[in-house]
Amino acid sequence: MSVATSPLPPLHQIQFLKCPRFSSKSHFRPHRFHSLTQTTIPAISAVAAETELRTQHDQSVEADVFACPICYEPLIRKGSPGLNLSAIYRSGFMCKRCKKSYTSKDRYLDLTVTAGLKDYTEIQPARTELFRSPLVSFLYERGWRQNFRQSGFPGPDEEFKMAQEYFKSVRDGLLVDVSCGSGLFSRKFAKSGTYSGVVALDFSENMLRQCYDFIKKDDTLSTTNIALVRADVSRLPFASGSVDAVHAGAALHCWPSPSNAVAEITRILRSGGVFVGSTFLRYSSSTPWFIRPFRERTPQGYGYLTEEEIRDLCTSCGLTNYSSKTQQAFIMFTAQKP
């Protein structure tokens, strides 16, 4: 026997019984229902699908250790996670504020202000352009750096040990090797396993290419947490207070503006972070007075400083606990961000 049925009215026309009121001291609470419409089930399905897609998206897009050199905002990274060559090469980076995008070029990530520009170019000082030369980049570890011994540099192995002593308090942190050249010390820092990550940073494209070649020849470094970044030491692509250690080996005399560079290094260091640098002294306390006038700085030459000037530069930029070791024209110095 069939029973006649009438179509149900829409849900929003149905009158539901009101829930009884409970005392505030009652252990029972009525379950709260959201208002329902005829599209409730499809809507829930759409929300679930959107949530799943968003979760998948969030797994590949995340804030990165690098920052925009224009805004200093952490870059949004899309791609493979990790601070290593292959992961960074497969990733894209974008500033969430100015929307400028950055990608790996050749074998390094270009995080200069001029990255991606087609028409505009800048003319750099002669000493900066010298190290961008393919020939100098090739020769740097094939005779160029070895000549530093004549000025009192103890050699890369001993200099590395000295720097490691200064960096004891920031082990397991992020280290940035600014003006890294062909990565002579960047590779040593990464290979030591002392740091969570090492960023080999230089303005010279050819120096970074040489660094990449050396890394690829060493199987122990290919999967290590090391990144190659092109950047200006006076405009470092890191958020303020985000770096534990900064190293600058035989570099300060090459910088167009040491004061701007040290100020930038101070900015990116976290509280307690350590800066270690080495350079050639213009002259030391043992240099005869009649030789000193011939070693004064000139606008066209390298910016060799005295030990007193280096100390003054560090303290004026807010660094403390300055100390140094000298040998002939060689000086290694360290200072800490309070």
PDB file of C-alpha atoms in Angstrom, residues 69-295:
ATOM      1  CA  PRO A  69      67.562  43.861   0.338  1.00  0.00           C
ATOM      2  CA  ILE A  70      65.104  46.693  -0.308  1.00  0.00           C
ATOM      3  CA  CYS A  71      62.530  46.212   2.481  1.00  0.00           C
ATOM      4  CA  TYR A  72      64.456  43.928   4.853  1.00  0.00           C
ATOM      5  CA  GLU A  73      61.272  41.850   5.103  1.00  0.00           C
ATOM      6  CA  PRO A  74      61.756  38.048   5.238  1.00  0.00           C
ATOM      7  CA  LEU A  75      61.298  36.581   1.773  1.00  0.00           C
ATOM      8  CA  ILE A  76      58.479  34.175   1.035  1.00  0.00           C
ATOM      9  CA  ARG A  77      59.927  31.020  -0.420  1.00  0.00           C
ATOM     10  CA  LYS A  78      58.144  28.600  -2.734  1.00  0.00           C
ATOM     11  CA  GLY A  79      59.823  25.321  -3.477  1.00  0.00           C
ATOM     12  CA  SER A  80      62.095  22.834  -1.781  1.00  0.00           C
ATOM     13  CA  PRO A  81      62.993  23.633   1.851  1.00  0.00           C
ATOM     14  CA  GLY A  82      66.553  23.576   3.122  1.00  0.00           C
ATOM     15  CA  LEU A  83      69.705  25.674   3.091  1.00  0.00           C
ATOM     16  CA  ASN A  84      71.617  23.823   0.419  1.00  0.00           C
ATOM     17  CA  LEU A  85      72.516  24.388  -3.219  1.00  0.00           C
ATOM     18  CA  SER A  86      69.949  22.131  -4.886  1.00  0.00           C
ATOM     19  CA  ALA A  87      67.011  23.213  -2.691  1.00  0.00           C
ATOM     20  CA  ILE A  88      67.690  26.915  -3.205  1.00  0.00           C
ATOM     21  CA  TYR A  89      68.209  26.438  -6.944  1.00  0.00           C
ATOM     22  CA  ARG A  90      64.737  24.855  -7.199  1.00  0.00           C
ATOM     23  CA  SER A  91      63.065  27.575  -5.127  1.00  0.00           C
ATOM     24  CA  GLY A  92      61.599  30.970  -5.934  1.00  0.00           C
ATOM     25  CA  PHE A  93      61.680  33.911  -3.523  1.00  0.00           C
ATOM     26  CA  MET A  94      59.470  36.975  -3.274  1.00  0.00           C
ATOM     27  CA  CYS A  95      59.196  39.937  -0.923  1.00  0.00           C
ATOM     28  CA  LYS A  96      55.722  40.078   0.571  1.00  0.00           C
ATOM     29  CA  ARG A  97      55.912  43.868   0.831  1.00  0.00           C
ATOM     30  CA  CYS A  98      57.361  45.167  -2.451  1.00  0.00           C
ATOM     31  CA  LYS A  99      56.570  41.985  -4.445  1.00  0.00           C
ATOM     32  CA  LYS A 100      60.065  41.893  -5.982  1.00  0.00           C
ATOM     33  CA  SER A 101      61.030  38.343  -6.900  1.00  0.00           C
ATOM     34  CA  TYR A 102      64.448  36.706  -6.673  1.00  0.00           C
ATOM     35  CA  THR A 103      65.720  33.506  -8.261  1.00  0.00           C
ATOM     36  CA  SER A 104      68.943  31.581  -8.564  1.00  0.00           C
ATOM     37  CA  LYS A 105      71.113  32.758 -11.418  1.00  0.00           C
ATOM     38  CA  ASP A 106      73.834  30.460 -12.660  1.00  0.00           C
ATOM     39  CA  ARG A 107      74.800  28.729  -9.409  1.00  0.00           C
ATOM     40  CA  TYR A 108      73.930  31.349  -6.803  1.00  0.00           C
ATOM     41  CA  LEU A 109      70.936  33.273  -5.479  1.00  0.00           C
ATOM     42  CA  ASP A 110      71.128  36.942  -6.506  1.00  0.00           C
ATOM     43  CA  LEU A 111      69.869  39.121  -3.641  1.00  0.00           C
ATOM     44  CA  THR A 112      71.278  42.457  -4.736  1.00  0.00           C
ATOM     45  CA  VAL A 113      69.044  45.506  -5.134  1.00  0.00           C
ATOM     46  CA  THR A 114      69.770  45.444  -8.868  1.00  0.00           C
ATOM     47  CA  ALA A 115      68.851  41.775  -9.306  1.00  0.00           C
ATOM     48  CA  GLY A 116      66.680  41.247 -12.373  1.00  0.00           C
ATOM     49  CA  LEU A 117      67.185  44.727 -13.842  1.00  0.00           C
ATOM     50  CA  LYS A 118      67.574  44.801 -17.626  1.00  0.00           C
ATOM     51  CA  ASP A 119      68.627  48.346 -18.477  1.00  0.00           C
ATOM     52  CA  TYR A 120      70.140  49.905 -15.343  1.00  0.00           C
ATOM     53  CA  THR A 121      73.765  49.154 -14.421  1.00  0.00           C
ATOM     54  CA  GLU A 122      76.080  50.534 -11.761  1.00  0.00           C
ATOM     55  CA  ILE A 123      79.761  51.351 -12.037  1.00  0.00           C
ATOM     56  CA  GLN A 124      81.657  49.990  -9.046  1.00  0.00           C
ATOM     57  CA  PRO A 125      85.035  51.111  -7.639  1.00  0.00           C
ATOM     58  CA  ALA A 126      88.075  49.637  -9.370  1.00  0.00           C
ATOM     59  CA  ARG A 127      88.944  47.380  -6.429  1.00  0.00           C
ATOM     60  CA  THR A 128      85.419  45.941  -6.502  1.00  0.00           C
ATOM     61  CA  GLU A 129      85.524  45.312 -10.229  1.00  0.00           C
ATOM     62  CA  LEU A 130      88.930  43.656  -9.897  1.00  0.00           C
ATOM     63  CA  PHE A 131      87.497  40.763  -7.922  1.00  0.00           C
ATOM     64  CA  ARG A 132      84.630  40.344 -10.385  1.00  0.00           C
ATOM     65  CA  SER A 133      87.199  39.421 -13.003  1.00  0.00           C
ATOM     66  CA  PRO A 134      87.138  35.745 -14.088  1.00  0.00           C
ATOM     67  CA  LEU A 135      90.951  35.673 -14.028  1.00  0.00           C
ATOM     68  CA  VAL A 136      91.318  36.973 -10.454  1.00  0.00           C
ATOM     69  CA  SER A 137      88.521  34.675  -9.287  1.00  0.00           C
ATOM     70  CA  PHE A 138      90.300  31.707 -10.829  1.00  0.00           C
ATOM     71  CA  LEU A 139      93.681  32.657  -9.360  1.00  0.00           C
ATOM     72  CA  TYR A 140      92.479  33.559  -5.858  1.00  0.00           C
ATOM     73  CA  GLU A 141      93.143  30.109  -4.366  1.00  0.00           C
ATOM     74  CA  ARG A 142      95.769  29.260  -6.950  1.00  0.00           C
ATOM     75  CA  GLY A 143      98.512  31.620  -5.805  1.00  0.00           C
ATOM     76  CA  TRP A 144      96.848  34.957  -5.014  1.00  0.00           C
ATOM     77  CA  ARG A 145      95.829  34.138  -1.426  1.00  0.00           C
ATOM     78  CA  GLN A 146      99.125  32.374  -0.691  1.00  0.00           C
ATOM     79  CA  ASN A 147     100.991  35.675  -1.142  1.00  0.00           C
ATOM     80  CA  PHE A 148      99.267  37.037   1.983  1.00  0.00           C
ATOM     81  CA  ARG A 149     101.828  35.181   4.083  1.00  0.00           C
ATOM     82  CA  GLN A 150     104.392  37.823   3.159  1.00  0.00           C
ATOM     83  CA  SER A 151     102.322  40.363   5.121  1.00  0.00           C
ATOM     84  CA  GLY A 152     102.004  38.191   8.225  1.00  0.00           C
ATOM     85  CA  PHE A 153      98.850  36.188   7.478  1.00  0.00           C
ATOM     86  CA  PRO A 154      99.366  32.807   9.205  1.00  0.00           C
ATOM     87  CA  GLY A 155      97.590  30.826   6.476  1.00  0.00           C
ATOM     88  CA  PRO A 156      93.996  29.613   5.949  1.00  0.00           C
ATOM     89  CA  ASP A 157      94.167  26.653   8.354  1.00  0.00           C
ATOM     90  CA  GLU A 158      95.501  28.702  11.260  1.00  0.00           C
ATOM     91  CA  GLU A 159      93.175  31.613  10.494  1.00  0.00           C
ATOM     92  CA  PHE A 160      90.230  29.187  10.506  1.00  0.00           C
ATOM     93  CA  LYS A 161      91.248  27.867  13.946  1.00  0.00           C
ATOM     94  CA  MET A 162      91.514  31.418  15.279  1.00  0.00           C
ATOM     95  CA  ALA A 163      88.068  32.309  13.962  1.00  0.00           C
ATOM     96  CA  GLN A 164      86.561  29.137  15.410  1.00  0.00           C
ATOM     97  CA  GLU A 165      87.843  30.120  18.846  1.00  0.00           C
ATOM     98  CA  TYR A 166      86.109  33.477  18.579  1.00  0.00           C
ATOM     99  CA  PHE A 167      82.893  31.789  17.412  1.00  0.00           C
ATOM    100  CA  LYS A 168      82.666  29.324  20.322  1.00  0.00           C
ATOM    101  CA  SER A 169      79.704  31.097  21.911  1.00  0.00           C
ATOM    102  CA  VAL A 170      77.596  30.972  18.731  1.00  0.00           C
ATOM    103  CA  ARG A 171      78.071  27.382  17.650  1.00  0.00           C
ATOM    104  CA  ASP A 172      74.996  25.666  16.162  1.00  0.00           C
ATOM    105  CA  GLY A 173      73.862  29.040  14.846  1.00  0.00           C
ATOM    106  CA  LEU A 174      73.633  30.586  11.383  1.00  0.00           C
ATOM    107  CA  LEU A 175      76.950  31.905  10.041  1.00  0.00           C
ATOM    108  CA  VAL A 176      77.274  34.369   7.162  1.00  0.00           C
ATOM    109  CA  ASP A 177      80.681  34.586   5.472  1.00  0.00           C
ATOM    110  CA  VAL A 178      80.569  38.028   3.844  1.00  0.00           C
ATOM    111  CA  SER A 179      82.975  38.853   1.010  1.00  0.00           C
ATOM    112  CA  CYS A 180      83.686  35.138   0.921  1.00  0.00           C
ATOM    113  CA  GLY A 181      85.594  35.239  -2.363  1.00  0.00           C
ATOM    114  CA  SER A 182      85.914  31.725  -3.745  1.00  0.00           C
ATOM    115  CA  GLY A 183      84.571  30.295  -0.489  1.00  0.00           C
ATOM    116  CA  LEU A 184      87.904  29.341   1.074  1.00  0.00           C
ATOM    117  CA  PHE A 185      86.580  29.787   4.621  1.00  0.00           C
ATOM    118  CA  SER A 186      82.883  29.197   3.822  1.00  0.00           C
ATOM    119  CA  ARG A 187      83.724  25.623   2.886  1.00  0.00           C
ATOM    120  CA  LYS A 188      85.769  25.133   6.045  1.00  0.00           C
ATOM    121  CA  PHE A 189      82.938  26.451   8.231  1.00  0.00           C
ATOM    122  CA  ALA A 190      80.371  24.238   6.489  1.00  0.00           C
ATOM    123  CA  LYS A 191      82.593  21.168   6.583  1.00  0.00           C
ATOM    124  CA  SER A 192      83.222  21.589  10.325  1.00  0.00           C
ATOM    125  CA  GLY A 193      79.584  20.796  11.091  1.00  0.00           C
ATOM    126  CA  THR A 194      79.679  23.482  13.780  1.00  0.00           C
ATOM    127  CA  TYR A 195      76.851  25.611  12.405  1.00  0.00           C
ATOM    128  CA  SER A 196      73.211  25.045  11.505  1.00  0.00           C
ATOM    129  CA  GLY A 197      73.857  26.755   8.184  1.00  0.00           C
ATOM    130  CA  VAL A 198      76.544  28.685   6.325  1.00  0.00           C
ATOM    131  CA  VAL A 199      75.851  31.407   3.770  1.00  0.00           C
ATOM    132  CA  ALA A 200      78.744  32.129   1.410  1.00  0.00           C
ATOM    133  CA  LEU A 201      78.086  35.719   0.337  1.00  0.00           C
ATOM    134  CA  ASP A 202      79.970  37.857  -2.152  1.00  0.00           C
ATOM    135  CA  PHE A 203      79.294  40.636  -4.668  1.00  0.00           C
ATOM    136  CA  SER A 204      81.430  38.973  -7.346  1.00  0.00           C
ATOM    137  CA  GLU A 205      79.542  36.628  -9.648  1.00  0.00           C
ATOM    138  CA  ASN A 206      82.722  34.880 -10.744  1.00  0.00           C
ATOM    139  CA  MET A 207      83.920  34.328  -7.184  1.00  0.00           C
ATOM    140  CA  LEU A 208      80.626  32.571  -6.423  1.00  0.00           C
ATOM    141  CA  ARG A 209      80.985  30.436  -9.544  1.00  0.00           C
ATOM    142  CA  GLN A 210      84.451  29.412  -8.379  1.00  0.00           C
ATOM    143  CA  CYS A 211      83.030  28.594  -4.968  1.00  0.00           C
ATOM    144  CA  TYR A 212      80.375  26.412  -6.582  1.00  0.00           C
ATOM    145  CA  ASP A 213      83.008  24.546  -8.588  1.00  0.00           C
ATOM    146  CA  PHE A 214      85.044  23.830  -5.452  1.00  0.00           C
ATOM    147  CA  ILE A 215      81.950  22.635  -3.588  1.00  0.00           C
ATOM    148  CA  LYS A 216      80.879  20.274  -6.349  1.00  0.00           C
ATOM    149  CA  LYS A 217      84.335  18.681  -6.334  1.00  0.00           C
ATOM    150  CA  ASP A 218      83.938  17.875  -2.623  1.00  0.00           C
ATOM    151  CA  ASP A 219      81.288  15.217  -2.065  1.00  0.00           C
ATOM    152  CA  THR A 220      81.055  16.012   1.641  1.00  0.00           C
ATOM    153  CA  LEU A 221      79.839  19.526   0.865  1.00  0.00           C
ATOM    154  CA  SER A 222      77.231  18.867  -1.810  1.00  0.00           C
ATOM    155  CA  THR A 223      74.486  18.077   0.709  1.00  0.00           C
ATOM    156  CA  THR A 224      75.741  20.249   3.550  1.00  0.00           C
ATOM    157  CA  ASN A 225      73.777  23.280   4.718  1.00  0.00           C
ATOM    158  CA  ILE A 226      75.600  25.835   2.606  1.00  0.00           C
ATOM    159  CA  ALA A 227      74.125  28.481   0.310  1.00  0.00           C
ATOM    160  CA  LEU A 228      75.717  30.764  -2.279  1.00  0.00           C
ATOM    161  CA  VAL A 229      74.326  34.297  -2.318  1.00  0.00           C
ATOM    162  CA  ARG A 230      75.281  37.375  -4.274  1.00  0.00           C
ATOM    163  CA  ALA A 231      74.745  40.475  -2.167  1.00  0.00           C
ATOM    164  CA  ASP A 232      76.185  43.862  -1.249  1.00  0.00           C
ATOM    165  CA  VAL A 233      77.859  43.961   2.159  1.00  0.00           C
ATOM    166  CA  SER A 234      76.332  47.422   2.629  1.00  0.00           C
ATOM    167  CA  ARG A 235      72.845  46.023   2.000  1.00  0.00           C
ATOM    168  CA  LEU A 236      72.769  42.557   3.520  1.00  0.00           C
ATOM    169  CA  PRO A 237      69.674  40.458   2.681  1.00  0.00           C
ATOM    170  CA  PHE A 238      68.807  39.390   6.215  1.00  0.00           C
ATOM    171  CA  ALA A 239      66.271  40.588   8.747  1.00  0.00           C
ATOM    172  CA  SER A 240      67.564  42.537  11.726  1.00  0.00           C
ATOM    173  CA  GLY A 241      68.779  40.333  14.568  1.00  0.00           C
ATOM    174  CA  SER A 242      68.533  37.093  12.576  1.00  0.00           C
ATOM    175  CA  VAL A 243      72.174  35.960  12.252  1.00  0.00           C
ATOM    176  CA  ASP A 244      74.411  34.414  14.917  1.00  0.00           C
ATOM    177  CA  ALA A 245      77.855  34.876  13.382  1.00  0.00           C
ATOM    178  CA  VAL A 246      79.452  36.964  10.636  1.00  0.00           C
ATOM    179  CA  HIS A 247      82.900  36.318   9.209  1.00  0.00           C
ATOM    180  CA  ALA A 248      84.832  38.615   6.870  1.00  0.00           C
ATOM    181  CA  GLY A 249      88.237  37.214   5.969  1.00  0.00           C
ATOM    182  CA  ALA A 250      90.741  39.610   4.355  1.00  0.00           C
ATOM    183  CA  ALA A 251      87.829  41.786   3.288  1.00  0.00           C
ATOM    184  CA  LEU A 252      87.472  45.064   5.166  1.00  0.00           C
ATOM    185  CA  HIS A 253      90.106  46.886   3.101  1.00  0.00           C
ATOM    186  CA  CYS A 254      88.155  46.050  -0.093  1.00  0.00           C
ATOM    187  CA  TRP A 255      84.837  47.557   1.007  1.00  0.00           C
ATOM    188  CA  PRO A 256      83.863  50.921  -0.539  1.00  0.00           C
ATOM    189  CA  SER A 257      82.441  52.005   2.822  1.00  0.00           C
ATOM    190  CA  PRO A 258      83.646  50.007   5.845  1.00  0.00           C
ATOM    191  CA  SER A 259      81.395  52.034   8.161  1.00  0.00           C
ATOM    192  CA  ASN A 260      78.245  51.142   6.204  1.00  0.00           C
ATOM    193  CA  ALA A 261      79.314  47.505   6.054  1.00  0.00           C
ATOM    194  CA  VAL A 262      80.012  47.176   9.771  1.00  0.00           C
ATOM    195  CA  ALA A 263      76.739  48.970  10.556  1.00  0.00           C
ATOM    196  CA  GLU A 264      74.917  46.407   8.384  1.00  0.00           C
ATOM    197  CA  ILE A 265      76.710  43.533  10.080  1.00  0.00           C
ATOM    198  CA  THR A 266      75.671  44.932  13.454  1.00  0.00           C
ATOM    199  CA  ARG A 267      72.068  45.213  12.268  1.00  0.00           C
ATOM    200  CA  ILE A 268      71.726  41.576  11.193  1.00  0.00           C
ATOM    201  CA  LEU A 269      73.480  40.118  14.251  1.00  0.00           C
ATOM    202  CA  ARG A 270      71.270  38.937  17.057  1.00  0.00           C
ATOM    203  CA  SER A 271      72.016  39.942  20.651  1.00  0.00           C
ATOM    204  CA  GLY A 272      75.145  38.022  21.607  1.00  0.00           C
ATOM    205  CA  GLY A 273      76.092  37.499  17.964  1.00  0.00           C
ATOM    206  CA  VAL A 274      79.784  37.605  17.033  1.00  0.00           C
ATOM    207  CA  PHE A 275      81.622  39.378  14.218  1.00  0.00           C
ATOM    208  CA  VAL A 276      85.100  38.166  13.246  1.00  0.00           C
ATOM    209  CA  GLY A 277      87.185  39.842  10.553  1.00  0.00           C
ATOM    210  CA  SER A 278      90.716  39.982   9.242  1.00  0.00           C
ATOM    211  CA  THR A 279      92.465  42.513   7.048  1.00  0.00           C
ATOM    212  CA  PHE A 280      95.759  44.239   6.260  1.00  0.00           C
ATOM    213  CA  LEU A 281      96.815  47.017   8.615  1.00  0.00           C
ATOM    214  CA  ARG A 282      97.964  50.285   7.104  1.00  0.00           C
ATOM    215  CA  TYR A 283     100.693  50.214   9.691  1.00  0.00           C
ATOM    216  CA  SER A 284     101.129  48.965  13.228  1.00  0.00           C
ATOM    217  CA  SER A 285     102.627  50.413  16.371  1.00  0.00           C
ATOM    218  CA  SER A 286     105.996  48.943  15.359  1.00  0.00           C
ATOM    219  CA  THR A 287     106.043  50.631  11.941  1.00  0.00           C
ATOM    220  CA  PRO A 288     108.771  53.352  11.802  1.00  0.00           C
ATOM    221  CA  TRP A 289     107.368  56.884  11.708  1.00  0.00           C
ATOM    222  CA  PHE A 290     109.157  57.800   8.472  1.00  0.00           C
ATOM    223  CA  ILE A 291     107.422  54.937   6.593  1.00  0.00           C
ATOM    224  CA  ARG A 292     103.890  55.767   7.751  1.00  0.00           C
ATOM    225  CA  PRO A 293     103.289  58.724   5.383  1.00  0.00           C
ATOM    226  CA  PHE A 294     103.848  56.424   2.404  1.00  0.00           C
ATOM    227  CA  ARG A 295     101.072  54.125   3.617  1.00  0.00           C
TER     228      ARG A 295
END
